[in-house]
């Protein structure tokens, strides 16, 4: 990335992409970047700077909108003050007349190829902030479209493809959390780019509150990308404001290059692991087995069965506290329910530990039910109006108040200090009544405080599934619950798209019940198990429903996952370009390329009869590979031919695998082929 400035004006990005030669003349690049002037234009084109200024007749969206404490709009005009250009880059600009200082920070990571940037505004006297953009960068004009993300409960990480045209692609999330509907990510593929080839640019805004994205094509053809907090999230005047980090990357290896950068950066730079050398444990969550109906003997029986299947962690979900018999009461009454647990949680925890499993527990710390002891004692602790709309009969509790954070900390720390717990499922089941940056900062402070006091406790971010997944929350947590949907077919697509940003090690995926509780569909245990084995594997069903066949298959797939997790946890997830739209396929491969596994999920009936060859990616074309169909015994009776992979391993070159591809046996929809490969 090359950043230049004219005189004292704000700097602008004049190049971002493939690495340039070290001897490149940057002055020449600055001059060559200028576009021509013709009729109907100003005599000089306003700079598309790191924070475009309305006061310099910039024709698009400005990077800063601010007003004085008395409400007077300000039109900043910044001039150069200082620059620090070592390993990191910090540039400061000053508007002396309005008493404003704007600082741009850039940190580059040579290994993950991520640029992390943010903008900080300091003021001599308090001001009201309407909009502050992270450092603004140009979007490539060699692109026809952009890819951003939408979704819903049980349908997260759905892609939107929007063609570039004059004007704005404007997305703003005002729900106060990251949101199922507005994952803060954007990918801009250049023309012809696919998963495996071509150029692409990608962005992620690492903030757990509401955000705004602006992708604008100006009348002169230039394009700009802006990210920041949702507008008007700062309710109080202040003398300092900051954006969240904006993570940016460029790839010349298709969308996968962006995905690998994000996956590695999240796993190796953002997430901090309580026990870094501990393999990711197979997870069991009891929610879909018992819901609120907690009985010690039933839970112990379920734990016995989960352990025999291969589970290594048992998580007690909602319903263990207060008088919580349904989802309408007791949130914030974080004390063990003596009706359900007359001797406390210790008997259950001791039983779970005797089976060789660790123990986790569910909280929803940022929420409160009107039907709770705490709300009756402190109705003023609820965020928003008294007559607000409820969600699941609950309100948000005001995390900006220190006394609220102290109360929740005291209750949670008492549970953690008095029990052998190494895991929290941290839920967040409703949107806020209004966007409020102070709420997000308060939640961050509470999590940080608990992590400091209990450094060995791992935390999962759950918000009705994938409602709070972002790099800001991942600085404080180690796992995300990608979706409340355990429907394997829905999960196949959700996981595929989430891999553009998230690695295996933090992405929870569970084997659900025979009939999915959220979709009503039924799938064979093999499909359910292999979809879960694509990520951090777990179970979330009543194991008492499993017949002998299901028990055997689930035990075998879980064993396979355990034998492969050591290398899969650090592997890159590469999305494959399937020539059959019915096949959703990915290739997981470590950096050394010595082995790989391919998951080829059949999501629908193919248009053609015979499977099309599936091309792999990232292999050495000159090396030979042994490729084996790990689950060949699950072939349907309608797969009547004898492709080589059905008979045993094949040995072929990387060139063949990447340019012709593997020919898989025929399969029904809602099935998965699993290919194992190793370099010879």
XYZ file of C-alpha atoms in Angstrom:
680
model
C 0.000 0.000 0.000
C 1.422 3.357 -1.067
C 0.171 6.463 0.747
C 1.115 9.928 -0.511
C 0.092 13.522 0.121
C 0.165 16.830 -1.746
C 1.526 19.681 0.364
C -0.275 19.767 3.707
C -3.411 18.027 2.470
C -4.648 14.780 3.968
C -2.896 11.745 2.471
C -4.473 9.306 0.057
C -3.852 5.716 -0.992
C -2.463 5.801 -4.543
C -1.605 2.089 -4.796
C -2.729 -1.083 -3.033
C -2.200 -4.553 -4.395
C 0.583 -6.848 -5.558
C 3.951 -6.226 -3.894
C 5.994 -3.577 -5.726
C 9.774 -3.666 -6.322
C 11.718 -2.048 -3.498
C 13.179 0.477 -5.930
C 9.810 1.764 -7.143
C 9.786 5.578 -7.368
C 6.903 6.613 -5.108
C 6.944 10.213 -6.329
C 6.278 8.911 -9.822
C 3.428 6.772 -8.496
C 1.955 9.845 -6.796
C 2.070 11.831 -10.010
C 0.865 8.945 -12.163
C -2.144 8.477 -9.887
C -3.661 11.833 -10.848
C -6.643 11.610 -13.196
C -7.300 14.014 -16.047
C -9.603 17.029 -15.956
C -12.201 17.710 -18.620
C -15.377 19.674 -19.145
C -17.924 19.883 -16.361
C -15.311 19.271 -13.672
C -13.387 21.333 -11.151
C -10.002 22.594 -12.264
C -8.421 19.899 -10.057
C -9.898 16.660 -8.746
C -10.417 16.629 -4.954
C -8.288 13.987 -3.272
C -9.920 10.735 -2.224
C -8.079 10.996 1.063
C -7.940 8.846 4.201
C -10.780 11.046 5.481
C -12.423 12.915 2.586
C -13.292 16.490 3.579
C -16.464 18.311 2.594
C -14.551 21.573 3.006
C -12.341 20.630 0.040
C -15.353 20.177 -2.297
C -15.136 16.402 -2.161
C -18.200 15.166 -4.128
C -18.847 11.991 -2.135
C -19.418 10.914 1.449
C -17.049 12.703 3.879
C -14.962 10.720 6.341
C -15.874 12.870 9.361
C -19.127 14.551 10.416
C -18.934 16.405 13.716
C -20.543 19.322 15.534
C -19.586 21.453 18.478
C -21.058 20.902 21.921
C -23.713 23.540 21.245
C -24.783 21.745 18.066
C -23.031 23.910 15.472
C -21.874 21.819 12.472
C -18.129 21.919 11.908
C -16.419 21.742 8.515
C -12.909 20.523 9.315
C -9.924 21.319 7.134
C -6.883 19.358 8.260
C -3.217 20.155 7.664
C -0.152 18.001 8.167
C 1.324 17.856 11.672
C 3.578 14.775 12.010
C 4.355 11.265 10.813
C 5.967 8.260 12.499
C 7.043 5.671 9.966
C 8.802 2.716 11.540
C 7.433 -0.789 11.645
C 4.010 0.856 11.962
C 2.741 4.054 10.391
C 1.092 6.879 12.367
C 0.067 10.100 10.593
C -1.363 13.137 12.423
C -3.235 16.067 10.956
C -4.518 19.166 12.715
C -7.390 21.584 12.199
C -6.232 24.492 14.346
C -9.331 26.599 13.790
C -11.719 23.955 15.116
C -9.288 22.442 17.614
C -9.356 18.972 16.036
C -6.557 16.423 15.620
C -7.000 13.429 13.319
C -4.652 10.458 13.641
C -4.404 7.542 11.214
C -2.743 4.334 12.375
C -1.581 1.452 10.174
C -0.063 -1.816 11.383
C 1.036 -4.385 8.827
C 1.552 -8.097 9.363
C 4.029 -9.540 6.883
C 3.058 -13.116 7.699
C -0.735 -12.910 7.542
C -0.767 -10.100 4.932
C -3.273 -8.127 6.986
C -3.205 -4.342 7.297
C -4.892 -3.174 10.500
C -5.868 0.488 10.529
C -7.923 2.884 12.592
C -8.735 6.585 12.884
C -8.647 8.577 16.144
C -10.185 12.019 16.632
C -8.963 14.216 19.499
C -10.503 17.605 20.232
C -9.584 20.602 22.378
C -13.142 20.844 23.699
C -16.036 18.354 23.752
C -17.803 17.723 20.454
C -20.668 15.528 19.264
C -19.691 12.867 16.756
C -22.038 11.862 13.964
C -19.640 9.834 11.783
C -15.971 8.863 11.896
C -14.583 6.576 9.216
C -11.627 4.281 9.639
C -8.920 5.168 7.092
C -10.668 5.395 3.730
C -9.207 3.452 0.816
C -10.064 3.290 -2.887
C -11.814 0.249 -4.305
C -10.450 -1.283 -7.520
C -12.012 -0.147 -10.763
C -11.178 -3.541 -12.300
C -14.129 -4.956 -10.351
C -17.668 -5.542 -11.568
C -19.268 -6.352 -8.230
C -18.866 -6.481 -4.490
C -19.740 -9.266 -2.050
C -21.150 -8.472 1.364
C -23.119 -10.543 3.840
C -26.627 -10.741 5.166
C -28.625 -13.378 7.010
C -31.134 -14.119 9.714
C -31.541 -16.358 12.703
C -30.650 -19.890 11.560
C -29.494 -18.499 8.213
C -26.315 -16.525 8.807
C -23.527 -15.678 6.336
C -25.595 -15.396 3.168
C -23.752 -13.586 0.375
C -25.005 -10.524 -1.503
C -23.448 -9.773 -4.880
C -24.052 -6.171 -5.900
C -22.920 -4.665 -9.198
C -20.925 -1.464 -9.050
C -22.774 1.579 -10.391
C -22.612 5.335 -9.771
C -23.801 6.038 -6.255
C -23.635 4.232 -2.937
C -23.946 0.709 -1.598
C -24.780 1.764 1.966
C -25.258 -0.720 4.791
C -25.843 0.306 8.372
C -26.459 -1.978 11.336
C -28.285 -0.174 14.117
C -29.134 -3.233 16.234
C -26.350 -2.595 18.741
C -24.629 -5.929 18.099
C -22.787 -7.380 15.133
C -26.002 -8.960 13.873
C -27.149 -11.986 11.900
C -28.186 -9.534 9.198
C -25.034 -7.443 8.907
C -21.765 -9.331 9.298
C -19.152 -6.526 8.991
C -17.269 -7.947 6.033
C -16.807 -6.979 2.396
C -14.981 -8.671 -0.475
C -14.315 -6.962 -3.780
C -13.293 -9.449 -6.469
C -11.690 -8.137 -9.614
C -13.253 -9.253 -12.881
C -12.945 -12.995 -13.385
C -11.881 -13.801 -9.833
C -13.118 -17.061 -8.309
C -12.427 -18.876 -5.060
C -9.088 -20.125 -6.377
C -7.813 -17.547 -8.865
C -7.743 -13.851 -9.662
C -7.380 -10.693 -7.577
C -9.580 -9.730 -4.648
C -9.660 -7.164 -1.844
C -11.328 -7.794 1.501
C -12.321 -5.861 4.634
C -13.540 -6.633 8.127
C -14.572 -4.061 10.743
C -13.675 -5.484 14.159
C -16.459 -4.111 16.327
C -19.307 -5.841 18.167
C -21.753 -2.921 18.112
C -23.536 -1.436 15.129
C -21.476 -0.428 12.119
C -21.795 1.381 8.817
C -20.292 0.470 5.447
C -20.141 2.822 2.473
C -19.036 1.588 -0.950
C -19.344 4.546 -3.285
C -18.628 5.149 -6.953
C -18.049 8.849 -7.583
C -19.151 10.673 -10.761
C -15.542 10.672 -11.974
C -15.394 6.859 -11.690
C -13.267 6.589 -8.558
C -14.530 4.326 -5.792
C -14.160 4.601 -2.044
C -14.710 2.220 0.879
C -15.620 3.547 4.322
C -16.178 1.655 7.584
C -17.034 2.932 11.025
C -19.442 2.700 13.938
C -23.085 3.217 13.059
C -23.910 6.918 12.934
C -24.912 8.665 16.157
C -23.822 5.803 18.407
C -21.927 8.193 20.680
C -24.621 9.807 22.822
C -22.339 12.077 24.833
C -20.007 14.869 23.772
C -16.348 13.948 24.282
C -12.796 14.968 23.449
C -11.696 11.608 21.999
C -13.284 9.167 19.601
C -11.833 6.162 17.827
C -12.968 3.737 15.205
C -12.548 0.029 15.739
C -9.717 -1.635 13.830
C -10.373 -2.072 10.123
C -8.688 -5.236 8.834
C -7.800 -5.194 5.134
C -6.093 -7.641 2.809
C -5.309 -8.167 -0.868
C -5.064 -11.474 -2.697
C -3.793 -12.592 -6.095
C -5.049 -16.130 -5.373
C -8.765 -15.479 -5.563
C -11.097 -15.228 -2.606
C -9.121 -17.977 -0.889
C -6.113 -15.693 -0.519
C -8.255 -13.234 1.454
C -9.794 -16.085 3.454
C -6.400 -17.532 4.407
C -5.172 -14.125 5.569
C -8.207 -13.614 7.789
C -8.214 -17.193 9.113
C -4.544 -17.057 10.092
C -4.811 -13.578 11.568
C -7.786 -14.528 13.726
C -6.204 -17.772 14.930
C -2.624 -16.556 15.394
C -2.965 -12.843 16.228
C -6.418 -12.047 17.598
C -7.589 -15.010 19.666
C -5.693 -15.631 22.897
C -5.887 -19.226 24.051
C -6.110 -20.127 27.774
C -4.290 -23.405 27.086
C -2.578 -23.041 23.703
C -1.211 -26.600 23.670
C -4.554 -28.237 24.431
C -6.253 -29.837 21.421
C -9.707 -28.478 20.724
C -11.982 -30.782 22.769
C -14.995 -32.528 21.272
C -17.925 -30.565 22.626
C -21.266 -31.727 24.030
C -24.062 -29.210 24.710
C -27.234 -30.414 26.455
C -29.588 -27.671 25.182
C -31.491 -29.643 22.538
C -31.610 -32.698 24.815
C -33.322 -31.193 27.871
C -33.955 -27.466 27.292
C -35.134 -26.114 30.710
C -36.044 -29.508 32.179
C -32.955 -30.150 34.298
C -32.830 -33.406 36.279
C -29.549 -34.595 37.738
C -30.022 -38.289 36.935
C -31.004 -37.524 33.337
C -28.048 -35.198 32.820
C -25.650 -37.764 34.282
C -27.035 -40.418 31.938
C -26.642 -38.076 28.980
C -23.087 -37.282 30.061
C -22.267 -41.010 30.188
C -23.512 -41.485 26.640
C -21.779 -38.351 25.332
C -18.456 -39.487 26.790
C -18.800 -42.919 25.123
C -19.370 -41.166 21.786
C -16.105 -39.291 22.271
C -17.112 -35.995 23.902
C -14.446 -34.263 25.997
C -16.397 -31.244 27.269
C -19.923 -31.128 28.706
C -21.763 -27.780 28.606
C -24.768 -27.133 30.842
C -26.978 -24.714 28.916
C -29.811 -22.393 29.942
C -32.057 -23.309 32.883
C -29.723 -23.945 35.841
C -30.308 -20.650 37.733
C -33.046 -18.656 39.473
C -36.526 -20.013 38.765
C -35.711 -20.369 35.083
C -38.300 -22.858 33.803
C -38.718 -21.122 30.428
C -37.221 -18.187 28.548
C -39.457 -15.522 30.112
C -37.919 -15.152 33.572
C -34.895 -14.960 35.876
C -32.217 -13.556 33.567
C -29.646 -11.789 35.779
C -30.577 -13.921 38.822
C -27.293 -15.774 38.471
C -27.615 -18.173 41.408
C -28.035 -21.953 41.221
C -31.681 -23.063 41.321
C -32.041 -25.148 44.543
C -35.197 -26.837 43.182
C -33.247 -28.463 40.338
C -29.899 -28.697 42.104
C -30.540 -29.100 45.851
C -26.868 -29.920 46.407
C -25.651 -27.324 43.920
C -23.841 -27.992 40.666
C -20.999 -29.946 42.278
C -22.588 -33.441 41.949
C -23.088 -32.966 38.195
C -19.639 -31.452 37.716
C -18.009 -34.264 39.690
C -19.779 -36.850 37.551
C -18.756 -35.123 34.324
C -15.148 -34.875 35.506
C -15.133 -38.581 36.466
C -15.883 -39.351 32.813
C -12.795 -37.454 31.675
C -14.738 -34.427 30.409
C -14.350 -30.800 31.415
C -17.393 -28.716 32.358
C -18.874 -25.596 30.824
C -21.878 -23.434 31.659
C -24.252 -20.967 29.957
C -24.728 -17.296 30.857
C -26.508 -14.395 29.201
C -24.901 -11.596 31.204
C -26.038 -8.568 29.170
C -29.761 -9.298 29.444
C -32.445 -9.036 32.123
C -36.051 -10.268 32.368
C -38.693 -7.968 33.857
C -39.766 -11.110 35.741
C -36.561 -11.346 37.760
C -35.502 -10.403 41.266
C -32.885 -7.999 39.975
C -35.256 -6.121 37.668
C -37.732 -5.755 40.497
C -34.970 -4.337 42.703
C -33.304 -2.191 40.005
C -35.676 -1.415 37.119
C -33.408 1.543 36.303
C -30.663 -0.903 35.282
C -32.537 -1.859 32.107
C -31.369 -0.130 28.932
C -33.992 1.860 27.046
C -37.550 3.001 27.646
C -39.842 1.353 30.159
C -42.415 0.583 27.456
C -39.925 -0.783 24.913
C -40.637 -3.846 22.821
C -39.316 -6.992 24.492
C -37.467 -9.839 22.840
C -37.960 -13.280 24.414
C -39.492 -11.353 27.316
C -36.177 -9.682 28.026
C -34.438 -6.329 27.943
C -30.783 -5.424 27.725
C -29.124 -4.472 30.992
C -27.173 -1.204 30.874
C -23.550 -2.289 30.594
C -22.334 1.316 30.584
C -23.138 1.550 34.318
C -20.222 0.480 36.552
C -22.610 -0.756 39.253
C -24.257 -3.084 36.731
C -20.925 -4.516 35.608
C -19.881 -4.958 39.258
C -23.090 -6.817 40.062
C -22.806 -9.193 37.088
C -19.113 -9.744 37.765
C -19.790 -10.631 41.402
C -22.482 -13.171 40.479
C -20.504 -14.779 37.639
C -17.210 -14.846 39.504
C -18.904 -16.564 42.465
C -20.081 -19.378 40.163
C -16.670 -19.686 38.512
C -14.681 -19.491 41.746
C -16.760 -22.125 43.538
C -16.911 -24.692 40.745
C -14.480 -26.469 38.421
C -15.601 -24.717 35.211
C -13.358 -24.127 32.229
C -15.848 -22.859 29.644
C -18.601 -20.240 29.317
C -21.192 -20.146 26.582
C -21.870 -16.385 26.572
C -25.215 -15.648 24.913
C -26.876 -12.417 23.704
C -30.420 -13.161 22.558
C -31.912 -9.828 21.573
C -30.986 -6.642 19.778
C -30.575 -3.433 21.748
C -33.443 -0.929 21.947
C -31.128 1.589 20.263
C -27.498 1.613 19.085
C -25.142 2.627 21.872
C -21.363 2.352 21.674
C -21.109 2.618 25.464
C -23.030 -0.663 25.789
C -20.469 -2.502 23.674
C -17.534 -0.961 25.519
C -19.127 -1.943 28.837
C -19.540 -5.543 27.682
C -15.910 -5.609 26.595
C -14.842 -4.353 30.034
C -16.813 -7.065 31.820
C -15.387 -9.852 29.655
C -11.870 -8.459 30.059
C -12.256 -8.347 33.834
C -13.517 -11.926 34.032
C -10.748 -13.167 31.769
C -8.147 -11.461 33.927
C -9.570 -13.131 37.042
C -10.143 -16.534 35.387
C -7.481 -16.833 32.675
C -8.037 -20.573 32.134
C -11.735 -20.232 31.299
C -12.567 -20.338 27.610
C -15.494 -18.262 26.319
C -17.806 -18.894 23.379
C -19.552 -15.934 21.744
C -23.168 -16.833 20.996
C -25.936 -14.418 20.103
C -28.928 -16.534 19.111
C -26.276 -18.288 17.073
C -24.196 -16.014 14.833
C -25.491 -12.617 15.970
C -22.164 -11.497 17.470
C -19.240 -12.736 15.423
C -16.491 -10.227 14.719
C -12.802 -9.697 15.428
C -13.610 -7.365 18.342
C -15.411 -10.046 20.345
C -12.799 -12.596 19.243
C -10.098 -10.598 21.030
C -11.909 -11.739 24.173
C -13.321 -15.161 23.242
C -12.070 -18.399 21.740
C -15.094 -19.872 19.973
C -18.174 -18.709 18.103
C -21.511 -20.449 17.775
C -21.998 -19.967 14.066
C -25.743 -20.573 13.992
C -28.563 -21.922 16.136
C -29.345 -24.148 13.165
C -28.044 -27.687 13.567
C -29.589 -28.515 10.174
C -26.609 -30.057 8.383
C -27.687 -28.782 4.966
C -28.047 -25.203 6.212
C -24.769 -25.529 8.102
C -22.947 -26.718 4.977
C -23.572 -23.368 3.274
C -23.190 -21.203 6.397
C -19.809 -22.757 7.219
C -18.658 -22.471 3.607
C -19.240 -18.701 3.536
C -18.024 -18.057 7.092
C -14.688 -19.645 6.127
C -13.948 -16.481 4.165
C -13.155 -14.959 7.580
C -13.109 -17.663 10.289
C -10.735 -20.605 10.923
C -11.753 -24.102 12.000
C -10.346 -23.788 15.512
C -12.877 -21.174 16.666
C -15.938 -22.250 14.657
C -18.290 -24.503 16.606
C -20.310 -27.068 14.643
C -22.502 -29.684 16.300
C -24.201 -32.895 15.265
C -27.878 -32.205 15.759
C -30.838 -34.527 16.392
C -32.259 -36.861 13.778
C -35.092 -34.389 13.111
C -33.673 -30.886 13.238
C -35.436 -28.759 15.853
C -35.248 -25.555 13.805
C -36.019 -26.811 10.275
C -37.887 -30.068 10.825
C -35.735 -31.868 8.251
C -34.240 -35.309 8.806
C -30.742 -36.339 7.711
C -28.678 -39.489 7.946
C -26.182 -39.494 10.794
C -23.267 -39.731 8.357
C -24.123 -36.397 6.732
C -24.744 -34.718 10.089
C -21.478 -36.008 11.516
C -19.246 -35.113 8.566
C -20.649 -31.575 8.344
C -19.809 -31.080 12.038
C -16.352 -32.577 11.442
C -15.562 -29.705 9.067
C -15.114 -27.361 12.051
C -14.704 -27.550 15.851
C -16.774 -30.675 16.300
C -19.446 -31.246 18.895
C -22.839 -32.844 19.561
C -26.093 -31.114 20.505
C -28.848 -33.665 20.681
C -30.256 -36.251 23.066
C -27.872 -39.209 22.689
C -30.594 -41.479 24.070
C -32.318 -41.271 20.655
C -29.383 -42.843 18.784
C -29.816 -46.362 17.457
C -26.901 -48.795 17.079
C -26.110 -47.693 13.521
C -26.110 -44.003 14.444
C -23.981 -44.651 17.511
C -21.412 -46.546 15.456
C -21.183 -43.928 12.697
C -20.980 -40.979 15.084
C -18.303 -42.711 17.158
C -16.270 -43.472 14.021
C -16.459 -39.927 12.624
C -15.625 -38.447 16.033
C -12.609 -40.740 16.261
C -11.534 -39.648 12.766
C -11.798 -35.997 13.809
C -9.733 -36.578 16.949
C -7.007 -38.315 14.951
C -6.818 -35.409 12.494
C -7.518 -32.342 14.640
C -3.875 -31.661 15.482
C -3.128 -30.608 11.921
C -6.646 -29.497 10.918
C -6.790 -26.886 13.685
C -3.968 -24.977 11.992
C -4.957 -25.773 8.417
C -6.193 -23.251 5.872
C -9.774 -23.705 4.673
C -9.800 -23.301 0.889
C -13.143 -23.054 -0.903
C -13.154 -25.036 -4.132
C -14.648 -23.926 -7.444
C -17.171 -26.659 -8.064
C -18.411 -27.025 -11.635
C -21.574 -28.570 -10.210
C -23.666 -25.976 -8.321
C -25.134 -28.822 -6.254
C -21.721 -29.549 -4.701
C -20.314 -27.317 -1.962
C -16.697 -28.302 -1.475
C -13.691 -27.186 0.511
C -10.101 -28.315 0.951
C -8.343 -28.070 4.304
C -4.574 -28.018 4.055
C -1.711 -27.045 6.389
C 0.912 -24.526 5.289
C 3.479 -27.178 4.360
C 1.031 -28.758 1.903
C 2.024 -32.284 2.927
C -1.557 -33.450 3.388
C -5.122 -32.321 2.894
C -8.742 -33.319 3.372
C -11.547 -32.433 0.974
C -15.184 -32.267 2.084
C -17.543 -32.416 -0.909
C -21.115 -31.915 0.264
C -24.034 -32.651 -2.047
C -26.592 -29.917 -1.341
C -29.086 -30.716 -4.116
C -29.747 -32.964 -7.104
C -27.240 -32.387 -9.902
C -28.434 -31.270 -13.317
C -26.270 -33.905 -15.019
C -26.187 -37.646 -14.306
C -22.512 -38.290 -13.571
C -20.526 -36.188 -11.091
C -18.290 -33.575 -12.694
C -14.585 -33.704 -11.744
C -13.782 -31.564 -8.708
C -10.608 -29.498 -9.088
C -8.389 -29.093 -6.043
C -6.158 -26.117 -5.333
C -2.861 -25.016 -3.793
C -0.962 -28.248 -4.549
C 2.528 -28.637 -5.980
C 1.935 -29.500 -9.660
C 5.162 -31.528 -9.824
C 4.486 -33.653 -6.715
C 2.624 -36.953 -6.570
C -0.242 -37.373 -4.121
C -2.031 -40.371 -2.714
C -5.760 -39.688 -2.550
C -8.142 -41.896 -0.611
C -11.932 -41.829 -0.233
C -12.243 -41.983 3.547
C -15.924 -42.931 3.638
C -16.243 -45.132 0.547
C -18.339 -47.651 2.473
C -21.222 -45.163 2.603
C -21.699 -45.289 -1.192
C -25.334 -45.645 -2.217
C -26.632 -48.812 -3.860
C -27.326 -46.622 -6.902
C -23.592 -45.971 -7.230
C -23.165 -49.091 -9.380
C -19.933 -48.371 -11.255
C -16.374 -48.763 -10.068
C -14.560 -45.409 -10.210
C -10.986 -45.878 -9.046
C -11.600 -44.128 -5.726
C -14.223 -46.709 -4.762
C -11.626 -49.472 -5.051
C -8.872 -47.809 -3.027
C -6.321 -44.978 -3.002
C -5.046 -43.482 -6.258
C -1.683 -41.843 -6.909
C -1.782 -38.833 -9.209
C 0.077 -35.564 -9.691
C -0.819 -32.218 -8.232
C -1.148 -30.958 -11.799
C -3.816 -33.584 -12.521
C -5.719 -32.837 -9.318
C -5.746 -29.090 -9.987
C -6.337 -29.064 -13.758
C -8.549 -32.127 -14.273
C -9.776 -32.891 -10.767
C -10.963 -35.946 -8.911
C -13.929 -37.941 -10.189
C -16.146 -38.836 -7.255
C -18.720 -41.631 -7.136
C -22.384 -40.809 -7.644
C -24.250 -39.749 -4.513
C -27.659 -38.708 -3.251
C -28.313 -35.136 -2.111
C -27.601 -34.494 1.580
C -24.483 -36.652 1.610
C -20.790 -35.909 1.946
C -17.700 -37.414 0.346
C -14.479 -37.068 2.347
C -11.160 -37.293 0.502
C -7.836 -37.647 2.313
C -4.641 -36.764 0.508
C -0.937 -36.848 1.284
C 2.123 -35.852 -0.690
C 4.405 -38.766 -1.592
